[in-house]
mmCIF file of N, CA and C in Angstrom:
data_model
loop_
_atom_site.group_PDB
_atom_site.id
_atom_site.type_symbol
_atom_site.label_atom_id
_atom_site.label_comp_id
_atom_site.label_asym_id
_atom_site.label_seq_id
_atom_site.Cartn_x
_atom_site.Cartn_y
_atom_site.Cartn_z
ATOM 1 N N MET D 1 112.680 50.357 144.759
ATOM 2 C CA MET D 1 112.698 50.727 143.358
ATOM 3 C C MET D 1 112.919 49.517 142.459
ATOM 4 N N HIS D 2 113.553 48.489 143.000
ATOM 5 C CA HIS D 2 113.747 47.272 142.200
ATOM 6 C C HIS D 2 112.421 46.612 141.884
ATOM 7 N N ALA D 3 111.487 46.624 142.830
ATOM 8 C CA ALA D 3 110.169 46.036 142.571
ATOM 9 C C ALA D 3 109.455 46.798 141.459
ATOM 10 N N TYR D 4 109.569 48.136 141.472
ATOM 11 C CA TYR D 4 108.968 48.919 140.392
ATOM 12 C C TYR D 4 109.611 48.583 139.056
ATOM 13 N N ARG D 5 110.934 48.494 139.065
ATOM 14 C CA ARG D 5 111.663 48.153 137.838
ATOM 15 C C ARG D 5 111.217 46.792 137.320
ATOM 16 N N ASP D 6 111.140 45.822 138.214
ATOM 17 C CA ASP D 6 110.811 44.461 137.809
ATOM 18 C C ASP D 6 109.366 44.322 137.335
ATOM 19 N N GLN D 7 108.489 45.214 137.785
ATOM 20 C CA GLN D 7 107.080 45.147 137.393
ATOM 21 C C GLN D 7 106.699 46.236 136.384
ATOM 22 N N TYR D 8 107.685 46.956 135.896
ATOM 23 C CA TYR D 8 107.417 48.101 135.027
ATOM 24 C C TYR D 8 106.608 47.721 133.788
ATOM 25 N N ALA D 9 106.972 46.629 133.158
ATOM 26 C CA ALA D 9 106.292 46.226 131.921
ATOM 27 C C ALA D 9 104.825 45.905 132.170
ATOM 28 N N THR D 10 104.526 45.206 133.250
ATOM 29 C CA THR D 10 103.136 44.804 133.489
ATOM 30 C C THR D 10 102.355 45.859 134.256
ATOM 31 N N LEU D 11 102.861 46.291 135.376
ATOM 32 C CA LEU D 11 102.108 47.221 136.210
ATOM 33 C C LEU D 11 102.025 48.607 135.589
ATOM 34 N N PHE D 12 103.139 49.099 135.055
ATOM 35 C CA PHE D 12 103.168 50.445 134.502
ATOM 36 C C PHE D 12 103.094 50.469 132.985
ATOM 37 N N ARG D 13 102.822 49.309 132.382
ATOM 38 C CA ARG D 13 102.583 49.202 130.937
ATOM 39 C C ARG D 13 103.698 49.826 130.099
ATOM 40 N N LEU D 14 104.918 49.678 130.557
ATOM 41 C CA LEU D 14 106.076 50.270 129.883
ATOM 42 C C LEU D 14 105.912 51.773 129.685
ATOM 43 N N GLY D 15 105.154 52.407 130.564
ATOM 44 C CA GLY D 15 104.973 53.847 130.498
ATOM 45 C C GLY D 15 103.943 54.318 129.495
ATOM 46 N N GLN D 16 103.154 53.416 128.945
ATOM 47 C CA GLN D 16 102.138 53.811 127.966
ATOM 48 C C GLN D 16 100.860 54.209 128.699
ATOM 49 N N GLY D 17 100.470 55.457 128.571
ATOM 50 C CA GLY D 17 99.254 55.958 129.192
ATOM 51 C C GLY D 17 99.460 56.517 130.592
ATOM 52 N N VAL D 18 100.582 56.229 131.212
ATOM 53 C CA VAL D 18 100.904 56.773 132.535
ATOM 54 C C VAL D 18 102.418 56.975 132.627
ATOM 55 N N VAL D 19 102.816 57.799 133.561
ATOM 56 C CA VAL D 19 104.223 58.012 133.840
ATOM 57 C C VAL D 19 104.441 57.755 135.318
ATOM 58 N N LEU D 20 105.435 56.972 135.635
ATOM 59 C CA LEU D 20 105.820 56.750 137.026
ATOM 60 C C LEU D 20 106.920 57.736 137.361
ATOM 61 N N LEU D 21 106.720 58.494 138.424
ATOM 62 C CA LEU D 21 107.700 59.468 138.869
ATOM 63 C C LEU D 21 107.984 59.186 140.338
ATOM 64 N N ALA D 22 109.185 58.753 140.628
ATOM 65 C CA ALA D 22 109.607 58.525 142.005
ATOM 66 C C ALA D 22 110.326 59.777 142.481
ATOM 67 N N ILE D 23 109.883 60.324 143.599
ATOM 68 C CA ILE D 23 110.486 61.541 144.134
ATOM 69 C C ILE D 23 111.078 61.222 145.497
ATOM 70 N N SER D 24 112.308 61.681 145.685
ATOM 71 C CA SER D 24 113.047 61.410 146.909
ATOM 72 C C SER D 24 113.740 62.679 147.377
ATOM 73 N N THR D 25 114.046 62.742 148.652
ATOM 74 C CA THR D 25 114.817 63.868 149.158
ATOM 75 C C THR D 25 116.311 63.651 148.971
ATOM 76 N N ASP D 26 116.695 62.551 148.345
ATOM 77 C CA ASP D 26 118.100 62.296 148.048
ATOM 78 C C ASP D 26 118.604 63.301 147.007
ATOM 79 N N PRO D 27 119.884 63.636 147.045
ATOM 80 C CA PRO D 27 120.455 64.565 146.055
ATOM 81 C C PRO D 27 120.359 64.003 144.632
ATOM 82 N N ILE D 28 120.260 64.895 143.660
ATOM 83 C CA ILE D 28 120.088 64.510 142.261
ATOM 84 C C ILE D 28 121.226 63.609 141.775
ATOM 85 N N ASP D 29 122.462 63.888 142.183
ATOM 86 C CA ASP D 29 123.587 63.054 141.747
ATOM 87 C C ASP D 29 123.440 61.613 142.239
ATOM 88 N N ALA D 30 122.991 61.453 143.476
ATOM 89 C CA ALA D 30 122.791 60.108 144.031
ATOM 90 C C ALA D 30 121.679 59.384 143.283
ATOM 91 N N LEU D 31 120.597 60.095 142.970
ATOM 92 C CA LEU D 31 119.482 59.476 142.242
ATOM 93 C C LEU D 31 119.903 59.093 140.826
ATOM 94 N N ALA D 32 120.633 59.969 140.162
ATOM 95 C CA ALA D 32 121.081 59.678 138.789
ATOM 96 C C ALA D 32 121.983 58.452 138.772
ATOM 97 N N SER D 33 122.878 58.364 139.730
ATOM 98 C CA SER D 33 123.778 57.221 139.821
ATOM 99 C C SER D 33 122.996 55.942 140.092
ATOM 100 N N TRP D 34 122.056 56.009 141.014
ATOM 101 C CA TRP D 34 121.215 54.860 141.360
ATOM 102 C C TRP D 34 120.418 54.403 140.151
ATOM 103 N N ALA D 35 119.785 55.336 139.469
ATOM 104 C CA ALA D 35 118.971 55.001 138.300
ATOM 105 C C ALA D 35 119.815 54.332 137.216
ATOM 106 N N ALA D 36 121.022 54.843 136.995
ATOM 107 C CA ALA D 36 121.901 54.269 135.972
ATOM 108 C C ALA D 36 122.424 52.898 136.393
ATOM 109 N N ASP D 37 122.897 52.791 137.615
ATOM 110 C CA ASP D 37 123.472 51.530 138.102
ATOM 111 C C ASP D 37 122.452 50.401 138.113
ATOM 112 N N ASP D 38 121.219 50.722 138.501
ATOM 113 C CA ASP D 38 120.188 49.688 138.640
ATOM 114 C C ASP D 38 119.245 49.612 137.442
ATOM 115 N N GLU D 39 119.566 50.385 136.393
ATOM 116 C CA GLU D 39 118.783 50.391 135.154
ATOM 117 C C GLU D 39 117.292 50.606 135.420
ATOM 118 N N LEU D 40 116.990 51.678 136.134
ATOM 119 C CA LEU D 40 115.600 51.999 136.450
ATOM 120 C C LEU D 40 114.959 52.673 135.238
ATOM 121 N N PRO D 41 113.825 52.154 134.749
ATOM 122 C CA PRO D 41 113.227 52.649 133.506
ATOM 123 C C PRO D 41 112.217 53.784 133.678
ATOM 124 N N PHE D 42 112.211 54.406 134.833
ATOM 125 C CA PHE D 42 111.232 55.453 135.098
ATOM 126 C C PHE D 42 111.948 56.709 135.582
ATOM 127 N N LEU D 43 111.209 57.776 135.715
ATOM 128 C CA LEU D 43 111.766 59.058 136.114
ATOM 129 C C LEU D 43 111.955 59.128 137.625
ATOM 130 N N MET D 44 113.043 59.748 138.020
ATOM 131 C CA MET D 44 113.290 59.999 139.433
ATOM 132 C C MET D 44 113.567 61.478 139.592
ATOM 133 N N GLY D 45 112.964 62.069 140.607
ATOM 134 C CA GLY D 45 113.171 63.484 140.862
ATOM 135 C C GLY D 45 113.695 63.718 142.260
ATOM 136 N N SER D 46 114.553 64.722 142.382
ATOM 137 C CA SER D 46 115.111 65.083 143.671
ATOM 138 C C SER D 46 114.317 66.227 144.280
ATOM 139 N N ASP D 47 113.967 66.058 145.525
ATOM 140 C CA ASP D 47 113.215 67.047 146.292
ATOM 141 C C ASP D 47 113.996 67.333 147.577
ATOM 142 N N GLU D 48 115.248 67.781 147.393
ATOM 143 C CA GLU D 48 116.140 67.956 148.543
ATOM 144 C C GLU D 48 115.564 68.879 149.615
ATOM 145 N N GLY D 49 114.818 69.874 149.226
ATOM 146 C CA GLY D 49 114.214 70.781 150.198
ATOM 147 C C GLY D 49 112.943 70.239 150.820
ATOM 148 N N ALA D 50 112.465 69.100 150.334
ATOM 149 C CA ALA D 50 111.271 68.405 150.832
ATOM 150 C C ALA D 50 109.978 69.196 150.656
ATOM 151 N N SER D 51 109.947 70.152 149.732
ATOM 152 C CA SER D 51 108.717 70.924 149.537
ATOM 153 C C SER D 51 107.611 70.069 148.923
ATOM 154 N N VAL D 52 107.962 69.199 147.978
ATOM 155 C CA VAL D 52 106.959 68.299 147.388
ATOM 156 C C VAL D 52 106.527 67.264 148.429
ATOM 157 N N ALA D 53 107.486 66.735 149.159
ATOM 158 C CA ALA D 53 107.172 65.755 150.205
ATOM 159 C C ALA D 53 106.197 66.347 151.211
ATOM 160 N N ASP D 54 106.420 67.583 151.607
ATOM 161 C CA ASP D 54 105.527 68.238 152.560
ATOM 162 C C ASP D 54 104.115 68.392 151.995
ATOM 163 N N GLN D 55 104.016 68.747 150.718
ATOM 164 C CA GLN D 55 102.707 68.945 150.098
ATOM 165 C C GLN D 55 101.892 67.668 150.033
ATOM 166 N N TYR D 56 102.560 66.520 149.890
ATOM 167 C CA TYR D 56 101.864 65.258 149.715
ATOM 168 C C TYR D 56 101.997 64.311 150.901
ATOM 169 N N GLY D 57 102.466 64.812 152.035
ATOM 170 C CA GLY D 57 102.548 63.994 153.228
ATOM 171 C C GLY D 57 103.562 62.878 153.153
ATOM 172 N N ALA D 58 104.635 63.073 152.410
ATOM 173 C CA ALA D 58 105.621 62.010 152.211
ATOM 174 C C ALA D 58 106.952 62.353 152.869
ATOM 175 N N ARG D 59 106.926 63.143 153.876
ATOM 176 C CA ARG D 59 108.161 63.577 154.539
ATOM 177 C C ARG D 59 108.999 62.382 154.971
ATOM 178 N N ARG D 60 110.277 62.421 154.619
ATOM 179 C CA ARG D 60 111.271 61.400 154.947
ATOM 180 C C ARG D 60 110.966 60.037 154.341
ATOM 181 N N ARG D 61 110.205 59.999 153.331
ATOM 182 C CA ARG D 61 109.925 58.754 152.623
ATOM 183 C C ARG D 61 110.017 59.022 151.140
ATOM 184 N N ARG D 62 110.190 57.968 150.413
ATOM 185 C CA ARG D 62 110.128 58.111 148.964
ATOM 186 C C ARG D 62 108.674 57.948 148.551
ATOM 187 N N ALA D 63 108.217 58.831 147.723
ATOM 188 C CA ALA D 63 106.830 58.805 147.275
ATOM 189 C C ALA D 63 106.783 58.412 145.806
ATOM 190 N N VAL D 64 105.653 57.856 145.404
ATOM 191 C CA VAL D 64 105.437 57.482 144.011
ATOM 192 C C VAL D 64 104.255 58.288 143.487
ATOM 193 N N PHE D 65 104.461 58.905 142.342
ATOM 194 C CA PHE D 65 103.419 59.698 141.694
ATOM 195 C C PHE D 65 103.134 59.077 140.339
ATOM 196 N N VAL D 66 101.867 58.944 140.010
ATOM 197 C CA VAL D 66 101.470 58.476 138.686
ATOM 198 C C VAL D 66 100.880 59.683 137.961
ATOM 199 N N VAL D 67 101.448 59.980 136.805
ATOM 200 C CA VAL D 67 101.059 61.157 136.037
ATOM 201 C C VAL D 67 100.267 60.705 134.819
ATOM 202 N N ASP D 68 99.114 61.345 134.586
ATOM 203 C CA ASP D 68 98.275 60.959 133.449
ATOM 204 C C ASP D 68 98.827 61.566 132.156
ATOM 205 N N PRO D 69 98.259 61.183 131.011
ATOM 206 C CA PRO D 69 98.781 61.669 129.724
ATOM 207 C C PRO D 69 98.730 63.186 129.557
ATOM 208 N N GLN D 70 97.890 63.872 130.328
ATOM 209 C CA GLN D 70 97.808 65.326 130.247
ATOM 210 C C GLN D 70 98.849 66.008 131.136
ATOM 211 N N GLY D 71 99.632 65.215 131.877
ATOM 212 C CA GLY D 71 100.668 65.776 132.739
ATOM 213 C C GLY D 71 100.189 66.127 134.126
ATOM 214 N N THR D 72 99.016 65.648 134.495
ATOM 215 C CA THR D 72 98.451 65.915 135.810
ATOM 216 C C THR D 72 98.770 64.767 136.759
ATOM 217 N N ILE D 73 99.141 65.107 137.978
ATOM 218 C CA ILE D 73 99.341 64.060 138.982
ATOM 219 C C ILE D 73 97.977 63.452 139.275
ATOM 220 N N ALA D 74 97.830 62.193 138.923
ATOM 221 C CA ALA D 74 96.532 61.525 139.030
ATOM 222 C C ALA D 74 96.446 60.578 140.221
ATOM 223 N N HIS D 75 97.588 60.198 140.757
ATOM 224 C CA HIS D 75 97.596 59.293 141.913
ATOM 225 C C HIS D 75 98.902 59.480 142.660
ATOM 226 N N VAL D 76 98.800 59.510 143.981
ATOM 227 C CA VAL D 76 99.982 59.655 144.822
ATOM 228 C C VAL D 76 99.997 58.528 145.839
ATOM 229 N N ALA D 77 101.130 57.879 145.962
ATOM 230 C CA ALA D 77 101.353 56.905 147.026
ATOM 231 C C ALA D 77 102.422 57.522 147.934
ATOM 232 N N PRO D 78 101.999 58.355 148.916
ATOM 233 C CA PRO D 78 102.968 59.099 149.712
ATOM 234 C C PRO D 78 103.772 58.232 150.675
ATOM 235 N N GLN D 79 103.241 57.121 151.059
ATOM 236 C CA GLN D 79 103.944 56.201 151.953
ATOM 237 C C GLN D 79 103.769 54.798 151.408
ATOM 238 N N PHE D 80 104.292 54.595 150.222
ATOM 239 C CA PHE D 80 104.080 53.329 149.526
ATOM 240 C C PHE D 80 104.645 52.161 150.322
ATOM 241 N N ARG D 81 103.833 51.122 150.444
ATOM 242 C CA ARG D 81 104.184 49.924 151.211
ATOM 243 C C ARG D 81 104.756 48.870 150.265
ATOM 244 N N GLU D 82 106.014 49.057 149.871
ATOM 245 C CA GLU D 82 106.609 48.212 148.837
ATOM 246 C C GLU D 82 106.690 46.741 149.198
ATOM 247 N N LEU D 83 106.623 46.397 150.467
ATOM 248 C CA LEU D 83 106.685 44.989 150.864
ATOM 249 C C LEU D 83 105.309 44.341 150.963
ATOM 250 N N ASP D 84 104.270 45.128 150.813
ATOM 251 C CA ASP D 84 102.891 44.645 150.918
ATOM 252 C C ASP D 84 102.332 44.409 149.511
ATOM 253 N N PRO D 85 102.053 43.145 149.159
ATOM 254 C CA PRO D 85 101.545 42.859 147.806
ATOM 255 C C PRO D 85 100.261 43.616 147.459
ATOM 256 N N THR D 86 99.421 43.918 148.461
ATOM 257 C CA THR D 86 98.180 44.638 148.150
ATOM 258 C C THR D 86 98.458 46.067 147.699
ATOM 259 N N ALA D 87 99.609 46.605 148.061
ATOM 260 C CA ALA D 87 99.963 47.950 147.607
ATOM 261 C C ALA D 87 100.075 47.992 146.091
ATOM 262 N N TYR D 88 100.591 46.921 145.501
ATOM 263 C CA TYR D 88 100.711 46.854 144.044
ATOM 264 C C TYR D 88 99.346 46.687 143.391
ATOM 265 N N GLU D 89 98.452 45.976 144.062
ATOM 266 C CA GLU D 89 97.084 45.860 143.546
ATOM 267 C C GLU D 89 96.407 47.224 143.548
ATOM 268 N N GLU D 90 96.587 47.990 144.619
ATOM 269 C CA GLU D 90 96.008 49.334 144.697
ATOM 270 C C GLU D 90 96.599 50.246 143.632
ATOM 271 N N LEU D 91 97.901 50.157 143.449
ATOM 272 C CA LEU D 91 98.558 50.972 142.427
ATOM 273 C C LEU D 91 98.090 50.574 141.033
ATOM 274 N N GLY D 92 97.949 49.276 140.795
ATOM 275 C CA GLY D 92 97.440 48.793 139.511
ATOM 276 C C GLY D 92 96.029 49.284 139.244
ATOM 277 N N ALA D 93 95.182 49.283 140.279
ATOM 278 C CA ALA D 93 93.808 49.773 140.129
ATOM 279 C C ALA D 93 93.803 51.265 139.797
ATOM 280 N N ALA D 94 94.688 52.021 140.425
ATOM 281 C CA ALA D 94 94.784 53.453 140.128
ATOM 282 C C ALA D 94 95.222 53.673 138.686
ATOM 283 N N ILE D 95 96.173 52.888 138.222
ATOM 284 C CA ILE D 95 96.634 53.006 136.840
ATOM 285 C C ILE D 95 95.509 52.642 135.874
ATOM 286 N N ASP D 96 94.736 51.611 136.193
ATOM 287 C CA ASP D 96 93.594 51.241 135.350
ATOM 288 C C ASP D 96 92.584 52.385 135.268
ATOM 289 N N ARG D 97 92.368 53.091 136.384
ATOM 290 C CA ARG D 97 91.442 54.230 136.374
ATOM 291 C C ARG D 97 91.962 55.347 135.473
ATOM 292 N N ILE D 98 93.264 55.524 135.450
ATOM 293 C CA ILE D 98 93.871 56.614 134.684
ATOM 294 C C ILE D 98 93.975 56.278 133.208
ATOM 295 N N ALA D 99 94.483 55.090 132.918
ATOM 296 C CA ALA D 99 94.805 54.725 131.530
ATOM 297 C C ALA D 99 93.819 53.739 130.928
ATOM 298 N N GLY D 100 92.840 53.269 131.699
ATOM 299 C CA GLY D 100 91.932 52.245 131.219
ATOM 300 C C GLY D 100 92.508 50.871 131.530
ATOM 301 N N PRO D 101 91.648 49.866 131.632
ATOM 302 C CA PRO D 101 92.116 48.524 131.975
ATOM 303 C C PRO D 101 93.144 48.003 130.966
ATOM 304 N N ALA D 102 94.114 47.308 131.487
ATOM 305 C CA ALA D 102 95.137 46.694 130.634
ATOM 306 C C ALA D 102 94.512 45.578 129.813
ATOM 307 N N GLU D 103 95.085 45.340 128.641
ATOM 308 C CA GLU D 103 94.551 44.298 127.766
ATOM 309 C C GLU D 103 94.592 42.935 128.405
ATOM 310 N N SER D 104 95.536 42.729 129.330
ATOM 311 C CA SER D 104 95.648 41.421 129.970
ATOM 312 C C SER D 104 94.504 41.175 130.945
ATOM 313 N N GLY D 105 93.701 42.211 131.205
ATOM 314 C CA GLY D 105 92.539 42.061 132.057
ATOM 315 C C GLY D 105 92.875 41.882 133.513
ATOM 316 N N ARG D 106 93.904 42.585 133.978
ATOM 317 C CA ARG D 106 94.331 42.494 135.366
ATOM 318 C C ARG D 106 93.206 42.615 136.318
#
């Protein structure tokens, strides 16, 4: 989540045109504390029963969902490879498809 936080302005355009939603099976209190302590600028949701994880193949992992301006889940990274730099390129390309290319011409 620190990588998402650190790249929020560039990769997620400060939330303009897309919404980053991180969903975890961790309890809501733990997620709220984590988000506050680490100053995470995006939404985190608790899926303690793992029903969302099951629907998107993200069982026992944290998944990343990109939501378009209409509120539709437009991209899912069910097993996001946070240590793989190409994962961020793929996520950036998905965001460009949803919100249009960034002005910086990524």
